[in-house]
Coordinates of C-alpha atoms in Angstrom, one line a residue:
X1 CA -34.2 21.1 13.2
X2 CA -35.6 21.3 16.7
X3 CA -33.3 20.5 19.6
X4 CA -35.0 18.2 22.0
X5 CA -33.8 17.4 25.5
X6 CA -34.6 14.3 27.5
X7 CA -35.9 16.2 30.5
X8 CA -38.2 19.2 30.6
X9 CA -36.0 21.1 33.1
X10 CA -35.4 24.0 30.8
X11 CA -39.1 24.3 30.0
X12 CA -40.0 24.5 33.7
X13 CA -37.2 27.0 34.4
X14 CA -38.5 29.2 31.7
X15 CA -42.0 29.4 33.2
X16 CA -40.9 30.3 36.7
X17 CA -42.1 33.6 38.1
X18 CA -40.1 36.5 36.7
X19 CA -38.2 37.1 39.9
X20 CA -36.8 33.6 40.0
X21 CA -33.8 33.3 37.7
X22 CA -31.8 30.3 36.5
X23 CA -28.9 31.6 38.7
X24 CA -31.2 31.6 41.7
X25 CA -32.1 28.0 41.1
X26 CA -28.5 27.0 40.5
X27 CA -27.5 28.7 43.8
X28 CA -30.3 27.0 45.7
X29 CA -29.4 23.6 44.3
X30 CA -25.8 24.0 45.3
X31 CA -26.4 25.5 48.7
X32 CA -29.3 23.4 49.9
X33 CA -28.9 20.1 48.0
X34 CA -25.2 19.9 47.2
X35 CA -25.8 19.8 43.4
X36 CA -23.1 21.7 41.6
X37 CA -23.9 24.1 38.9
X38 CA -21.9 21.9 36.4
X39 CA -24.0 18.9 37.2
X40 CA -27.3 20.8 37.0
X41 CA -26.3 22.3 33.6
X42 CA -25.3 18.9 32.3
X43 CA -28.6 17.5 33.4
X44 CA -30.5 20.3 31.7
X45 CA -29.0 19.6 28.3
X46 CA -29.1 15.9 28.0
X47 CA -30.3 15.1 24.4
X48 CA -33.2 12.7 23.8
X49 CA -30.8 10.4 21.9
X50 CA -28.2 10.3 24.8
X51 CA -28.4 7.2 26.9
X52 CA -27.4 9.2 30.0
X53 CA -30.0 9.3 32.7
X54 CA -30.4 11.7 35.6
X55 CA -30.5 9.8 38.9
X56 CA -33.9 9.6 40.5
X57 CA -32.7 11.4 43.6
X58 CA -31.7 14.5 41.5
X59 CA -34.9 14.3 39.5
X60 CA -36.9 14.4 42.8
X61 CA -34.9 17.4 43.9
X62 CA -35.5 19.2 40.6
X63 CA -39.2 18.5 40.8
X64 CA -39.4 19.9 44.3
X65 CA -37.5 23.1 43.4
X66 CA -39.4 23.6 40.1
X67 CA -42.8 22.8 41.8
X68 CA -43.6 20.0 39.3
X69 CA -43.8 16.2 39.4
X70 CA -41.1 13.9 38.2
X71 CA -43.3 12.6 35.5
X72 CA -43.7 16.2 34.1
X73 CA -39.9 16.5 34.0
X74 CA -39.5 13.2 32.1
X75 CA -42.2 13.7 29.5
X76 CA -40.8 14.2 26.1
X77 CA -42.7 17.1 24.6
X78 CA -43.9 16.6 21.1
X79 CA -43.5 19.6 18.7
X80 CA -46.7 21.6 18.6
X81 CA -48.7 21.0 15.4
X82 CA -49.9 24.2 13.7
X83 CA -52.7 23.9 11.2
X84 CA -53.1 26.5 8.5
X85 CA -56.6 27.0 7.1
X86 CA -56.9 28.5 3.7
X87 CA -59.7 31.0 3.6
X88 CA -61.7 30.5 0.4
X89 CA -65.0 32.0 -0.5
X90 CA -68.0 29.8 0.2
X91 CA -69.9 28.8 -2.9
X92 CA -73.6 29.5 -2.5
X93 CA -74.3 26.1 -4.0
X94 CA -72.5 24.4 -1.1
X95 CA -74.8 25.8 1.6

């Protein structure tokens, strides 16, 4: 079973440049925007089925810090579909 979160905060954290860590983002949010680490961590892990919403003001801040749009943060990502192709010999009659 795949765990799906309501917001794509973790995804965009994971693709930040190597020198930017989650702790760096936490410290920036706390120091510059007054968002505590506890609130940020709670926002990151809201499940799709949870009725809790992140306030628009915080979503705007997360979007600025992560260099994405709010709509990118709120898109629910669908699981990637992987197709498996069976390699079978081509019958000369089928050509």
